[in-house]
Amino acid sequence: MIRTFGQHILRKTRTLDGLWDFVTDPSNLGTTEEWYKKFPADSRKLVVPSCWNNELGLFEYIGAAWYRTYFDTTQDSNIRLIFEGILHHADIYVDGLHLGYHFGGYTQFSTLLPHLAQGQHELIIRVDSTLDWQTLPTDVADWYSYGGIIRSVELQELPDVYIDTMKIDYHLTGDQADISLQVQVNSLSNTDSEVEVNASTNGLVFPAVTVQLLAGQSTQLTLRGTLANIRRWDVGQPELYTFKVQAGEDDLIDRTGFRTVSVDNGQILLNGKKLYLQGVNRHEEHPEWGFAFPPKLMLKDLSILQDLGCNIVRGSHYPQSQFWMDLLDEHGMLLWSEIPMWGCFMSVETLASPLFAERGVKMLDEMITRDYHHPSIIFWGAHNEIDTRTTEALELTKKFVGKIRSMDESRLVTYATMHPVEDIVLSYFDVIGINKYYGWYEGNVNGFRDMLQNYYRNAEAQGAGDKPLIMSEFGAAGIFGDAGWEPRLFSEDYQADVVQQALQIFREDPRIVGTLIWHFADIRVDVRSDRPYFRDRARSFNNKGLLNEYRKPKLAYRIVKEIYRSKR
Ligand code: ADA
């Protein structure tokens, strides 16, 4: 299940989710031998989508693995295969032919098979979960290094002339929306064709356009229209508009919500009104499903966020599934979306690597292209905790922020810094996020006060003193069930104290416009016996969740709920 709603009525689509053949390839023979020889007759089965590390015997497996399934076509047809998320390297083979390679575990990619003959076809995917110093994330990150096909695989049958993409843009004046729809139509036909393109949304039919397409060519057209008396999308007010485009025998349906996002005098404005953000960071992770997070649990996580009194969630630290964003759109909850650039152990060599930068820019491109229409997304996050005191970070920031702004001017660009006092990239962003852990990694909670004063001085000096500031991460570990009379380190009481005191400091500071607690729920962490990282993570979990990994509330949850639901 990719979306909460259907994107096609005319186009035939089906999912290839289910039991696939699966075999690991620890010695990486696949590139030198014929891959199909490695599927034993009684090959192991794995459910797609899932993470293989959640299965017996594969907990610690990082490396290459092969997946196989079959699909039938009832007539010669144009097939598009859509891969929603594969961690991290994916090579696609259909009927023995290598059709493409994709890097990046959390964004969608697709493969086109024009004029595929009728019959049964074999789809094989080589998945490699190996990370290194030039991948996003790198091989050191504070979450579990899961591998596998983590999101659905969809098969679409395309007519010879089909809609490739639709991009919805609008400009609001009061309650009027001037809308432009950019539609790309492609032809796979051997002859020239003519199709009529129609589009509509609630209360508006766009004037139809007839397009002539040369054989095998594509064309882009823009449909324009004006909608009066629109209802704006807002926090807790999920007004959505469904757009339908039809070109000949093909169609595409998508949704958006009308709202404006801006900054003014240190404040974030949504639809022109000041916004105070209250939220948490959330990994799309669960000990049983890993990153193949099931829809039912998403709905429950959302109910928990609402119960807590949140109006925003940060999709730490990678593009989340489309189903989750659809739910956020449908419930009026805001989202900070970012790419998996997690940096506190990252070297400057990584920041300076051209391959790393190229991968980051491509991920930004894929994230923004896929998620452009979600009204819930208020921020694009460029990076998290890289060494923003260095010129390497500055150069990368220019590239990333430039890329984001070239694709989307309707949202704010942000990031999370762990060096607020010496950071040299502040001026490139619309909103600054600070990650700091006084009361946990450094000193006691009062350390926040001095840090903030020093940050304000640095920001003034860089001409960034008027940028809205969010405390994007803070918190402490508390082991679920460890409660007592004294607030000992790692107890629920200690965690609750730190979060409560920190929130009090932040809520009294008029320059802070939001708080995102680290973290929503405990997450599994990559603690390996042969590596020095994260040795302080008891149970091999990051225990700073307000809930444990099974979504049971800790004391801190109840305290935060009281604070988030009270008036500032
Ligand atoms: C950082 C990082 C988080 C997490 C946190 C922690 O701020 O961004 O992903 O690792 O620290 O728990 O230390």
Coordinates of C-alpha atoms and ligand atoms in Angstrom, one line a residue:
M1 CA 0.0 0.0 0.0
I2 CA 1.8 3.2 -1.2
R3 CA -0.8 5.9 -0.7
T4 CA -4.0 6.3 1.3
F5 CA -5.9 7.0 -1.9
G6 CA -6.0 5.6 -5.4
Q7 CA -3.9 7.4 -8.0
H8 CA -5.5 5.9 -11.1
I9 CA -8.9 4.8 -12.2
L10 CA -8.0 4.1 -15.9
R11 CA -4.4 3.0 -15.6
K12 CA -4.1 -0.7 -14.4
T13 CA -1.9 -1.0 -11.3
R14 CA -1.2 -3.8 -9.0
T15 CA 1.3 -4.5 -6.3
L16 CA 4.0 -7.2 -6.4
D17 CA 4.1 -7.3 -2.6
G18 CA 4.0 -10.8 -1.1
L19 CA 6.4 -13.8 -0.8
W20 CA 9.6 -13.5 -2.8
D21 CA 12.5 -15.9 -3.2
F22 CA 15.5 -14.6 -1.2
V23 CA 19.1 -15.5 -0.9
T24 CA 22.0 -13.7 0.7
D25 CA 25.3 -13.3 -1.1
P26 CA 27.9 -12.7 1.6
S27 CA 30.9 -13.2 -0.8
N28 CA 29.4 -11.0 -3.4
L29 CA 29.4 -13.6 -6.1
G30 CA 26.5 -12.1 -7.9
T31 CA 28.7 -9.7 -9.9
T32 CA 31.0 -12.5 -11.2
E33 CA 28.7 -15.5 -11.6
E34 CA 25.3 -15.9 -13.1
W35 CA 23.0 -14.8 -10.4
Y36 CA 20.1 -17.2 -11.0
K37 CA 22.4 -20.1 -10.0
K38 CA 22.3 -18.9 -6.5
F39 CA 18.6 -19.3 -5.9
P40 CA 18.4 -22.9 -4.5
A41 CA 15.3 -24.9 -5.5
D42 CA 14.0 -24.6 -1.9
S43 CA 15.0 -21.0 -1.6
R44 CA 14.1 -19.0 1.5
K45 CA 11.1 -16.8 1.2
L46 CA 10.8 -13.3 2.5
V47 CA 7.9 -11.0 2.6
V48 CA 8.1 -7.8 0.5
P49 CA 8.1 -5.2 1.9
S50 CA 10.2 -6.0 5.0
C51 CA 13.7 -5.8 6.4
W52 CA 15.7 -9.0 6.3
N53 CA 17.4 -8.1 9.6
N54 CA 14.1 -8.8 11.4
E55 CA 14.2 -12.5 10.3
L56 CA 15.9 -15.4 12.1
G57 CA 19.6 -15.7 11.4
L58 CA 19.9 -12.4 9.6
F59 CA 19.9 -10.0 12.4
E60 CA 23.4 -8.7 11.8
Y61 CA 23.6 -9.3 8.1
I62 CA 24.9 -6.4 6.2
G63 CA 25.8 -7.0 2.5
A64 CA 24.3 -8.2 -0.7
A65 CA 21.2 -10.3 -1.2
W66 CA 19.0 -11.4 -4.1
Y67 CA 15.2 -11.2 -4.4
R68 CA 13.1 -12.9 -7.1
T69 CA 9.5 -12.8 -8.1
Y70 CA 7.5 -13.4 -11.3
F71 CA 4.7 -11.4 -12.9
D72 CA 2.4 -12.1 -15.8
T73 CA 1.3 -9.8 -18.7
T74 CA -1.8 -10.8 -20.5
Q75 CA -0.9 -9.0 -23.7
D76 CA 2.0 -7.1 -25.1
S77 CA 2.1 -4.1 -22.8
N78 CA 4.2 -1.2 -21.5
I79 CA 5.1 -2.0 -17.9
R80 CA 6.4 0.5 -15.4
L81 CA 7.8 -1.0 -12.1
I82 CA 7.8 1.4 -9.2
F83 CA 10.1 0.8 -6.3
E84 CA 9.1 2.8 -3.2
G85 CA 12.1 2.1 -1.1
I86 CA 15.1 -0.3 -1.2
L87 CA 18.0 -0.1 1.3
H88 CA 20.4 1.0 -0.1
H89 CA 21.8 -0.1 -3.5
A90 CA 19.5 -1.8 -5.9
D91 CA 20.1 -3.5 -9.3
I92 CA 17.1 -4.4 -11.3
Y93 CA 16.9 -7.3 -13.7
V94 CA 13.9 -8.4 -15.8
D95 CA 14.2 -11.6 -17.7
G96 CA 17.9 -11.6 -17.2
L97 CA 18.6 -8.1 -18.4
H98 CA 20.1 -5.5 -16.1
L99 CA 17.8 -2.5 -16.4
G100 CA 19.3 -0.1 -13.9
Y101 CA 20.9 0.7 -10.6
H102 CA 19.7 3.0 -7.9
F103 CA 21.3 4.2 -4.7
G104 CA 19.3 5.6 -1.8
G105 CA 17.0 3.7 0.5
Y106 CA 14.2 6.1 1.2
T107 CA 13.1 7.5 -2.2
Q108 CA 11.1 6.1 -5.1
F109 CA 12.5 5.1 -8.4
S110 CA 11.1 3.3 -11.4
T111 CA 11.9 1.2 -14.4
L112 CA 10.1 1.3 -17.8
L113 CA 9.6 -1.8 -19.9
P114 CA 8.0 -0.7 -23.2
H115 CA 6.2 -3.3 -25.3
L116 CA 6.9 -6.2 -23.1
A117 CA 5.7 -9.5 -24.6
Q118 CA 2.8 -11.4 -23.2
G119 CA 3.7 -14.1 -20.7
Q120 CA 5.5 -14.7 -17.5
H121 CA 8.4 -12.5 -16.6
E122 CA 11.1 -12.8 -13.9
L123 CA 12.0 -9.8 -11.7
I124 CA 15.2 -10.1 -9.8
I125 CA 16.6 -7.4 -7.5
R126 CA 20.1 -7.4 -6.1
V127 CA 20.0 -5.4 -2.9
D128 CA 23.1 -4.3 -1.1
S129 CA 22.8 -2.7 2.4
T130 CA 26.5 -1.9 2.6
L131 CA 27.3 1.7 3.6
D132 CA 30.6 3.5 3.6
W133 CA 32.1 7.0 4.1
Q134 CA 30.6 8.3 0.9
T135 CA 27.0 7.0 1.3
L136 CA 24.0 8.8 2.8
P137 CA 23.8 7.8 5.6
T138 CA 27.4 6.9 6.1
D139 CA 28.3 3.6 7.7
V140 CA 28.1 5.3 11.2
A141 CA 24.6 6.5 12.1
D142 CA 22.6 6.2 15.3
W143 CA 20.0 3.9 13.9
Y144 CA 20.0 0.2 12.9
S145 CA 21.6 -0.7 9.6
Y146 CA 18.6 -2.5 8.1
G147 CA 18.6 -3.9 4.6
G148 CA 15.9 -5.0 2.2
I149 CA 13.0 -4.0 0.1
I150 CA 11.3 -1.9 2.7
R151 CA 8.4 -0.4 0.8
S152 CA 6.0 -1.7 -1.8
V153 CA 6.8 -2.6 -5.4
E154 CA 4.0 -1.6 -7.8
L155 CA 3.4 -2.7 -11.4
Q156 CA 1.6 -0.3 -13.8
E157 CA 0.4 -1.1 -17.3
L158 CA 0.8 2.1 -19.4
P159 CA -1.1 2.8 -22.6
D160 CA 1.1 3.9 -25.5
V161 CA 0.5 7.6 -24.6
Y162 CA 0.7 8.1 -20.9
I163 CA 1.0 10.8 -18.2
D164 CA 4.4 10.8 -16.8
T165 CA 4.1 13.5 -14.2
M166 CA 1.8 16.3 -12.9
K167 CA 3.0 19.2 -10.9
I168 CA 0.5 21.5 -9.1
D169 CA 1.5 25.0 -8.3
Y170 CA -0.7 27.8 -7.1
H171 CA -0.6 31.4 -6.0
L172 CA -3.1 32.6 -3.3
T173 CA -4.7 36.0 -3.0
G174 CA -7.1 36.0 -0.1
D175 CA -9.4 33.0 -0.8
Q176 CA -8.6 32.8 -4.5
A177 CA -6.1 30.3 -5.9
D178 CA -4.5 30.8 -9.3
I179 CA -3.5 27.3 -10.2
S180 CA -1.1 26.0 -12.8
L181 CA -0.8 22.3 -13.6
Q182 CA 2.3 21.1 -15.5
V183 CA 1.6 17.8 -17.1
Q184 CA 4.2 15.7 -18.9
V185 CA 2.8 13.3 -21.5
N186 CA 5.0 10.6 -23.1
S187 CA 4.5 8.5 -26.1
L188 CA 5.8 4.9 -26.5
S189 CA 3.9 4.5 -29.7
N190 CA 5.6 3.9 -33.1
T191 CA 3.2 6.3 -34.8
D192 CA 2.3 9.9 -34.2
S193 CA -0.6 10.5 -31.9
E194 CA -3.1 13.1 -30.8
V195 CA -4.6 13.2 -27.3
E196 CA -6.9 15.4 -25.4
V197 CA -5.7 16.4 -21.9
N198 CA -8.4 17.2 -19.3
A199 CA -8.0 18.2 -15.7
S200 CA -10.2 19.1 -12.8
T201 CA -10.3 19.6 -9.1
N202 CA -13.1 20.3 -6.6
G203 CA -15.1 23.0 -8.2
L204 CA -12.9 23.7 -11.2
V205 CA -12.6 22.2 -14.7
F206 CA -9.5 23.3 -16.6
P207 CA -9.9 24.1 -20.3
A208 CA -9.0 21.0 -22.3
V209 CA -5.9 21.0 -24.4
T210 CA -5.2 18.8 -27.5
V211 CA -1.6 17.7 -27.9
Q212 CA 0.1 16.2 -30.9
L213 CA 2.9 13.8 -30.1
L214 CA 5.5 12.5 -32.5
A215 CA 6.2 8.8 -32.2
G216 CA 8.2 8.1 -29.1
Q217 CA 8.4 11.7 -28.0
S218 CA 7.3 13.5 -24.9
T219 CA 5.7 16.9 -24.3
Q220 CA 5.0 19.2 -21.4
L221 CA 2.0 21.4 -21.2
T222 CA 0.6 23.8 -18.6
L223 CA -3.1 24.1 -17.7
R224 CA -4.2 27.1 -15.8
G225 CA -7.3 27.9 -13.8
T226 CA -8.6 30.0 -11.0
L227 CA -10.5 28.7 -8.0
A228 CA -12.5 31.1 -5.8
N229 CA -13.6 30.7 -2.2
I230 CA -10.9 28.1 -1.4
R231 CA -10.7 26.6 2.0
R232 CA -7.1 26.8 3.3
W233 CA -5.2 23.8 4.7
D234 CA -4.0 24.6 8.2
V235 CA -2.9 22.8 11.4
G236 CA -5.9 20.7 12.5
Q237 CA -7.8 21.9 9.4
P238 CA -7.0 19.4 6.7
E239 CA -8.7 20.9 3.7
L240 CA -7.5 18.9 0.7
Y241 CA -8.1 19.2 -3.0
T242 CA -7.9 16.3 -5.4
F243 CA -6.6 16.9 -8.9
K244 CA -7.5 14.5 -11.7
V245 CA -5.7 14.6 -15.1
Q246 CA -6.7 12.5 -18.0
A247 CA -4.8 12.2 -21.3
G248 CA -6.5 9.8 -23.8
E249 CA -6.7 6.4 -22.1
D250 CA -4.5 7.3 -19.1
D251 CA -5.1 9.2 -15.9
L252 CA -3.3 10.5 -12.8
I253 CA -4.7 11.6 -9.5
D254 CA -3.0 13.6 -6.8
R255 CA -3.8 15.9 -3.9
T256 CA -2.7 19.1 -2.4
G257 CA -3.8 21.7 0.2
F258 CA -3.7 25.4 -0.3
R259 CA -1.6 27.3 2.3
T260 CA 1.2 29.8 2.6
V261 CA 4.4 29.5 4.6
S262 CA 6.7 32.4 5.3
V263 CA 9.0 34.0 7.9
D264 CA 8.7 37.5 9.3
N265 CA 10.7 39.1 12.1
G266 CA 11.9 35.9 13.7
Q267 CA 8.6 34.2 13.4
I268 CA 7.2 31.4 11.2
L269 CA 3.9 32.2 9.6
L270 CA 1.4 29.7 8.3
N271 CA -1.4 31.4 6.3
G272 CA -0.1 34.7 7.6
K273 CA -0.5 33.6 11.3
K274 CA 2.2 33.1 13.8
L275 CA 3.0 29.5 14.5
Y276 CA 4.5 27.9 17.6
L277 CA 5.7 24.5 16.9
Q278 CA 5.4 21.6 19.4
G279 CA 6.6 18.3 18.3
V280 CA 8.9 15.3 18.4
N281 CA 11.5 13.7 16.1
R282 CA 10.3 10.3 14.8
H283 CA 12.0 7.4 13.1
E284 CA 9.8 5.3 10.9
E285 CA 11.0 2.2 12.8
H286 CA 9.7 -0.6 14.9
P287 CA 11.6 -3.6 16.3
E288 CA 9.5 -6.1 14.5
W289 CA 9.3 -4.3 11.1
G290 CA 12.4 -2.2 11.0
F291 CA 11.9 0.5 8.4
A292 CA 9.1 -1.5 6.7
F293 CA 6.7 0.3 9.0
P294 CA 3.1 -1.0 8.5
P295 CA 0.2 1.4 7.7
K296 CA -1.8 0.3 10.8
L297 CA 1.0 1.4 13.1
M298 CA 1.4 4.7 11.3
L299 CA -2.2 5.5 12.0
K300 CA -1.6 4.6 15.7
D301 CA 1.6 6.7 15.8
L302 CA -0.4 9.6 14.5
S303 CA -3.1 9.2 17.1
I304 CA -0.3 9.2 19.8
L305 CA 1.1 12.5 18.3
Q306 CA -2.3 14.1 18.5
D307 CA -2.8 12.8 22.0
L308 CA 0.5 14.3 23.0
G309 CA -0.5 17.7 21.7
C310 CA 1.9 18.0 18.7
N311 CA 1.4 20.1 15.7
I312 CA 4.6 19.0 14.0
V313 CA 6.8 15.9 13.6
R314 CA 10.3 15.8 12.2
G315 CA 10.9 12.9 9.8
S316 CA 14.3 12.1 11.3
H317 CA 16.4 11.4 9.4
Y318 CA 15.2 10.4 5.9
P319 CA 12.2 10.8 3.6
Q320 CA 9.3 9.0 5.2
S321 CA 6.8 6.8 3.4
Q322 CA 4.1 8.4 1.3
F323 CA 1.4 6.7 3.3
W324 CA 2.6 8.6 6.4
M325 CA 2.6 11.9 4.7
D326 CA -0.9 11.3 3.3
L327 CA -2.0 10.7 6.9
L328 CA -0.3 13.9 8.1
D329 CA -2.0 15.8 5.3
E330 CA -5.4 14.3 6.2
H331 CA -5.0 15.2 9.9
G332 CA -3.5 18.7 9.6
M333 CA -0.1 17.8 11.1
L334 CA 3.1 19.5 9.9
L335 CA 6.2 17.7 8.8
W336 CA 9.9 18.5 8.6
S337 CA 11.3 16.3 5.9
E338 CA 15.0 15.7 5.3
I339 CA 17.6 13.4 3.6
P340 CA 19.7 10.9 5.6
M341 CA 22.6 13.2 6.1
W342 CA 23.5 12.4 9.6
G343 CA 26.8 13.7 10.5
C344 CA 28.1 13.9 14.0
F345 CA 30.7 11.2 13.4
M346 CA 31.3 12.4 9.8
S347 CA 34.7 13.4 8.6
V348 CA 35.4 16.5 6.5
E349 CA 36.7 14.2 3.8
T350 CA 33.1 12.9 3.5
L351 CA 31.8 16.5 3.3
A352 CA 34.3 17.3 0.6
S353 CA 33.6 14.1 -1.5
P354 CA 32.1 14.9 -4.9
L355 CA 30.4 11.5 -5.0
F356 CA 28.8 12.2 -1.6
A357 CA 27.6 15.6 -2.7
E358 CA 26.2 14.2 -6.0
R359 CA 24.3 11.5 -4.0
G360 CA 22.9 14.1 -1.6
V361 CA 21.7 16.4 -4.5
K362 CA 20.0 13.4 -6.2
M363 CA 18.3 12.4 -3.0
L364 CA 17.0 16.0 -2.5
D365 CA 15.8 15.9 -6.1
E366 CA 14.0 12.6 -5.5
M367 CA 12.5 13.7 -2.2
I368 CA 11.2 17.0 -3.4
T369 CA 9.9 15.6 -6.7
R370 CA 8.0 12.8 -4.9
D371 CA 6.6 14.9 -2.0
Y372 CA 6.1 18.3 -3.5
H373 CA 2.3 18.3 -3.1
H374 CA 2.0 17.5 0.6
P375 CA 0.7 20.5 2.4
S376 CA 1.9 19.0 5.7
I377 CA 5.6 19.5 4.7
I378 CA 6.6 22.9 6.0
F379 CA 10.4 22.5 6.0
W380 CA 13.0 20.8 3.8
G381 CA 15.9 19.8 6.0
A382 CA 19.3 19.9 4.2
H383 CA 21.5 18.1 6.8
N384 CA 21.8 17.1 10.5
E385 CA 24.8 17.7 12.8
I386 CA 27.5 18.0 10.2
D387 CA 30.6 20.0 11.2
T388 CA 29.1 23.4 10.3
R389 CA 32.3 25.2 11.5
T390 CA 34.1 24.1 8.4
T391 CA 34.4 25.5 4.8
E392 CA 33.6 21.9 3.5
A393 CA 30.3 22.1 5.3
L394 CA 29.7 25.6 3.9
E395 CA 30.4 24.5 0.3
L396 CA 28.1 21.6 0.7
T397 CA 25.4 23.7 2.3
K398 CA 25.5 26.1 -0.7
K399 CA 25.0 23.2 -3.1
F400 CA 22.2 21.6 -1.1
V401 CA 20.3 24.8 -0.3
G402 CA 20.7 26.0 -3.9
K403 CA 19.2 22.7 -5.1
I404 CA 16.3 22.9 -2.7
R405 CA 15.5 26.5 -3.6
S406 CA 15.7 25.8 -7.3
M407 CA 13.0 23.2 -7.0
D408 CA 10.7 24.7 -4.4
E409 CA 10.2 28.3 -3.2
S410 CA 7.0 27.6 -1.4
R411 CA 8.6 26.0 1.7
L412 CA 11.2 27.0 4.3
V413 CA 14.7 25.5 4.2
T414 CA 16.2 24.4 7.5
Y415 CA 18.8 22.1 9.1
A416 CA 19.9 21.0 12.6
T417 CA 23.2 22.3 14.0
M418 CA 25.2 20.9 16.8
H419 CA 27.6 23.8 16.7
P420 CA 25.3 26.8 17.2
V421 CA 28.0 29.0 18.7
E422 CA 30.6 28.6 16.0
D423 CA 28.4 27.7 13.1
I424 CA 29.2 29.5 9.8
V425 CA 26.3 28.5 7.6
L426 CA 23.4 30.2 9.5
S427 CA 22.8 32.8 6.9
Y428 CA 21.9 30.3 4.1
F429 CA 18.8 29.0 5.9
D430 CA 15.3 30.4 6.6
V431 CA 15.0 28.7 10.0
I432 CA 17.7 27.4 12.3
G433 CA 17.4 24.1 14.3
I434 CA 19.6 23.5 17.3
N435 CA 20.4 20.0 18.6
K436 CA 21.8 20.1 22.1
Y437 CA 21.7 17.7 25.0
Y438 CA 22.4 19.6 28.2
G439 CA 21.4 17.3 31.1
W440 CA 22.6 14.3 29.1
Y441 CA 25.9 14.6 27.1
E442 CA 26.9 18.0 28.6
G443 CA 26.5 19.6 32.0
N444 CA 23.1 20.2 33.4
V445 CA 19.9 21.6 31.8
N446 CA 20.8 25.2 32.8
G447 CA 23.6 25.0 30.2
F448 CA 20.9 25.7 27.6
R449 CA 20.7 29.3 28.9
D450 CA 24.3 30.2 28.2
M451 CA 24.4 28.3 25.0
L452 CA 21.4 30.2 23.7
Q453 CA 22.9 33.6 24.6
N454 CA 26.1 32.6 22.8
Y455 CA 24.2 31.4 19.8
Y456 CA 22.3 34.7 19.6
R457 CA 25.6 36.6 19.6
N458 CA 27.0 34.3 16.8
A459 CA 23.7 34.7 14.8
E460 CA 23.8 38.5 15.2
A461 CA 27.5 38.6 14.1
Q462 CA 26.6 36.6 10.9
G463 CA 23.6 38.7 10.1
A464 CA 21.3 35.9 10.9
G465 CA 19.9 37.3 14.2
D466 CA 16.3 37.5 12.9
K467 CA 16.0 33.9 11.8
P468 CA 13.4 31.8 13.6
L469 CA 14.9 29.3 15.9
I470 CA 13.7 25.8 16.7
M471 CA 15.2 23.5 19.4
S472 CA 15.3 20.6 17.0
E473 CA 16.7 18.0 19.4
F474 CA 17.1 17.7 23.1
G475 CA 16.3 15.0 25.6
A476 CA 17.7 12.2 27.8
A477 CA 17.6 8.4 27.9
G478 CA 15.1 6.7 30.2
I479 CA 14.7 3.0 30.3
F480 CA 11.0 2.0 30.2
G481 CA 9.9 0.7 33.6
D482 CA 12.9 2.0 35.5
A483 CA 11.1 4.4 37.8
G484 CA 11.9 5.1 41.4
W485 CA 12.2 7.8 44.1
E486 CA 15.3 9.5 42.8
P487 CA 15.9 10.7 39.3
R488 CA 18.9 8.5 38.5
L489 CA 20.5 8.6 35.1
F490 CA 18.7 6.2 32.7
S491 CA 15.5 6.3 34.8
E492 CA 12.2 7.4 33.6
D493 CA 12.3 10.1 36.3
Y494 CA 15.6 11.5 35.1
Q495 CA 14.5 11.7 31.5
A496 CA 11.2 13.4 32.6
D497 CA 13.1 16.0 34.7
V498 CA 15.4 16.9 31.8
V499 CA 12.7 17.3 29.3
Q500 CA 10.4 19.2 31.6
Q501 CA 13.2 21.7 32.6
A502 CA 14.4 22.1 29.1
L503 CA 10.9 22.8 27.8
Q504 CA 10.4 25.4 30.5
I505 CA 13.6 27.3 29.5
F506 CA 12.6 27.2 25.8
R507 CA 9.0 28.2 26.3
E508 CA 10.1 31.3 28.3
D509 CA 12.5 32.4 25.5
P510 CA 10.5 34.6 23.0
R511 CA 13.1 34.0 20.3
I512 CA 12.4 30.2 20.2
V513 CA 9.5 29.3 17.9
G514 CA 9.3 25.6 18.4
T515 CA 10.5 22.5 20.2
L516 CA 11.1 19.0 18.8
I517 CA 11.9 16.5 21.5
W518 CA 14.4 13.7 20.8
H519 CA 12.6 11.3 20.5
F520 CA 9.1 9.9 19.8
A521 CA 9.8 6.3 20.6
D522 CA 12.9 4.2 21.4
I523 CA 14.7 3.0 18.3
R524 CA 17.1 0.1 17.7
V525 CA 20.7 1.2 17.2
D526 CA 23.7 -0.2 15.4
V527 CA 25.8 -1.3 18.3
R528 CA 28.4 -3.9 17.0
S529 CA 30.8 -5.7 19.2
D530 CA 33.7 -4.8 16.9
R531 CA 33.0 -1.1 16.7
P532 CA 33.5 1.7 19.2
Y533 CA 30.3 3.6 18.5
F534 CA 27.2 3.9 20.6
R535 CA 28.5 1.7 23.4
D536 CA 26.4 3.8 25.9
R537 CA 23.1 2.7 24.2
A538 CA 21.7 0.3 26.8
R539 CA 19.8 -2.7 25.2
S540 CA 21.2 -1.6 21.9
F541 CA 18.5 1.0 21.7
N542 CA 18.5 4.8 21.7
N543 CA 16.3 5.1 24.8
K544 CA 15.4 8.7 24.6
G545 CA 11.9 8.0 23.4
L546 CA 8.9 9.4 25.2
L547 CA 7.5 5.9 24.4
N548 CA 9.3 2.7 24.4
E549 CA 9.8 0.9 21.0
Y550 CA 6.3 -0.8 21.4
R551 CA 4.7 2.6 21.9
K552 CA 4.1 2.3 25.7
P553 CA 4.3 5.7 27.3
K554 CA 7.1 6.6 29.8
L555 CA 6.7 9.2 32.5
A556 CA 8.2 11.9 30.2
Y557 CA 5.3 11.3 27.8
R558 CA 2.8 12.2 30.4
I559 CA 4.8 15.3 31.5
V560 CA 5.2 16.5 27.9
K561 CA 1.5 15.9 27.2
E562 CA 0.7 18.2 30.1
I563 CA 3.1 20.9 28.9
Y564 CA 2.2 20.7 25.2
R565 CA -1.5 20.9 26.1
S566 CA -1.0 23.9 28.4
K567 CA -0.9 27.6 27.3
R568 CA 2.6 29.1 26.9
Ligands
ADA1 C1 21.8 13.5 17.6 C2 21.2 12.9 16.4 C3 20.1 11.9 16.7 C4 20.5 11.0 17.9 C5 20.8 11.9 19.1 C6 21.2 11.1 20.4 O1 21.3 14.7 17.9 O2 20.7 13.8 15.5 O3 19.9 11.1 15.6 O4 21.7 10.3 17.6 O5 21.9 12.8 18.8 O6 20.5 10.4 20.9 O7 22.4 11.3 20.7

